[in-house]
């Protein structure tokens, strides 16, 4: 249904949508390894982001996949749909994926890298980020708050 002057339905095509993309195993968040990743589930984080987004006049499109190609497709979709920005926690693909690096470089939509933990304080194989090397900026180490801080950064772009 088209928006009318009496319709409070947000206009999600007007550059106010922030894609929040989550990579492999993040569907398990809150169920395993709470000491590293916290006890919030991905649904909890989506709820927090939606509340803050409402205050900021933004909209959240939150997705998760265990498949690298889905994340690539969604980065392309973010650009094609005129999204304001992308927050991406690519999980372990952060440290391996040239495809995600290339996709981030290929789109004009600003991409902000998010991590719950701080990979630089962990195993050496987590110190290299193919996502971070292409992203506008990175936020890591603040648990679920990393996502909220990323949304604040996106709002200011
Ligand atoms: O700290 C982050 O947000 C990470 O992106 C999480 C990834 C890890 O490979 C990155 O180095 C840093 C792992 C996500 C796996 O999530 C789990 C959640 C619950 C239980 C087990 C894994």
Short mmCIF file of N, CA and C and ligand atoms in Angstrom, two decimals, residues 24-26 28-29 32-33 37 89 91-92 94-95 114-117 119 122 126, ligand 1:
data_model
loop_
_atom_site.label_atom_id
_atom_site.label_comp_id
_atom_site.label_asym_id
_atom_site.label_seq_id
_atom_site.Cartn_x
_atom_site.Cartn_y
_atom_site.Cartn_z
N UNK A 24 28.62 -16.64 10.13
CA UNK A 24 28.47 -18.01 10.62
C UNK A 24 28.53 -18.14 12.14
N UNK A 25 27.64 -18.98 12.63
CA UNK A 25 27.54 -19.39 14.04
C UNK A 25 26.94 -18.33 14.94
N UNK A 26 26.70 -17.14 14.41
CA UNK A 26 26.14 -16.09 15.27
C UNK A 26 24.68 -16.38 15.63
N UNK A 28 23.99 -18.90 17.13
CA UNK A 28 24.14 -19.60 18.42
C UNK A 28 24.38 -18.64 19.57
N UNK A 29 24.43 -17.38 19.27
CA UNK A 29 24.75 -16.37 20.28
C UNK A 29 23.81 -16.48 21.48
N UNK A 32 25.97 -20.47 23.73
CA UNK A 32 27.29 -21.06 23.99
C UNK A 32 28.30 -19.94 24.20
N UNK A 33 29.39 -20.25 24.88
CA UNK A 33 30.52 -19.34 25.07
C UNK A 33 30.11 -17.94 25.54
N UNK A 37 31.28 -14.13 24.27
CA UNK A 37 30.36 -13.38 23.39
C UNK A 37 29.15 -12.79 24.12
N UNK A 89 28.94 -8.12 11.11
CA UNK A 89 29.77 -9.01 11.91
C UNK A 89 29.88 -10.28 11.09
N UNK A 91 31.65 -12.80 11.47
CA UNK A 91 32.09 -13.99 12.19
C UNK A 91 33.47 -14.41 11.68
N UNK A 92 33.68 -15.71 11.56
CA UNK A 92 35.00 -16.21 11.16
C UNK A 92 35.37 -15.82 9.72
N UNK A 94 35.36 -13.02 8.60
CA UNK A 94 36.16 -11.80 8.78
C UNK A 94 37.63 -12.06 8.41
N UNK A 95 38.11 -13.22 8.86
CA UNK A 95 39.54 -13.51 8.80
C UNK A 95 39.96 -14.32 7.58
N UNK A 114 31.76 -4.91 12.72
CA UNK A 114 31.36 -5.06 14.14
C UNK A 114 31.89 -6.38 14.67
N UNK A 115 32.40 -6.34 15.91
CA UNK A 115 32.71 -7.58 16.63
C UNK A 115 32.30 -7.46 18.08
N UNK A 116 31.77 -8.55 18.61
CA UNK A 116 31.43 -8.61 20.03
C UNK A 116 32.70 -8.61 20.88
N UNK A 117 33.61 -9.51 20.54
CA UNK A 117 34.90 -9.61 21.23
C UNK A 117 35.91 -8.70 20.53
N UNK A 119 39.04 -9.11 18.55
CA UNK A 119 39.87 -10.15 17.94
C UNK A 119 41.37 -9.91 18.13
N UNK A 122 42.93 -11.84 20.94
CA UNK A 122 42.70 -13.28 20.90
C UNK A 122 43.77 -13.97 20.04
N UNK A 126 43.07 -14.44 14.33
CA UNK A 126 41.96 -13.46 14.33
C UNK A 126 42.46 -12.03 14.15
O1 LIG B 1 33.75 -11.21 18.28
C1 LIG B 1 33.07 -11.39 17.27
O2 LIG B 1 32.00 -10.82 17.08
C2 LIG B 1 33.55 -12.40 16.22
O3 LIG B 1 33.17 -11.90 14.94
C3 LIG B 1 32.81 -13.69 16.51
C4 LIG B 1 33.24 -14.82 15.59
C5 LIG B 1 34.76 -14.97 15.59
O4 LIG B 1 35.15 -15.96 14.64
C6 LIG B 1 35.46 -13.66 15.27
O5 LIG B 1 36.85 -13.86 15.36
C7 LIG B 1 35.05 -12.57 16.25
C8 LIG B 1 32.62 -16.14 16.04
C9 LIG B 1 31.14 -16.10 16.02
C10 LIG B 1 30.67 -17.40 16.57
O6 LIG B 1 29.63 -17.15 17.47
C11 LIG B 1 29.39 -18.06 18.43
C12 LIG B 1 28.36 -17.77 19.28
C13 LIG B 1 28.07 -18.63 20.30
C14 LIG B 1 28.78 -19.81 20.44
C15 LIG B 1 29.81 -20.10 19.59
C16 LIG B 1 30.10 -19.22 18.57
#
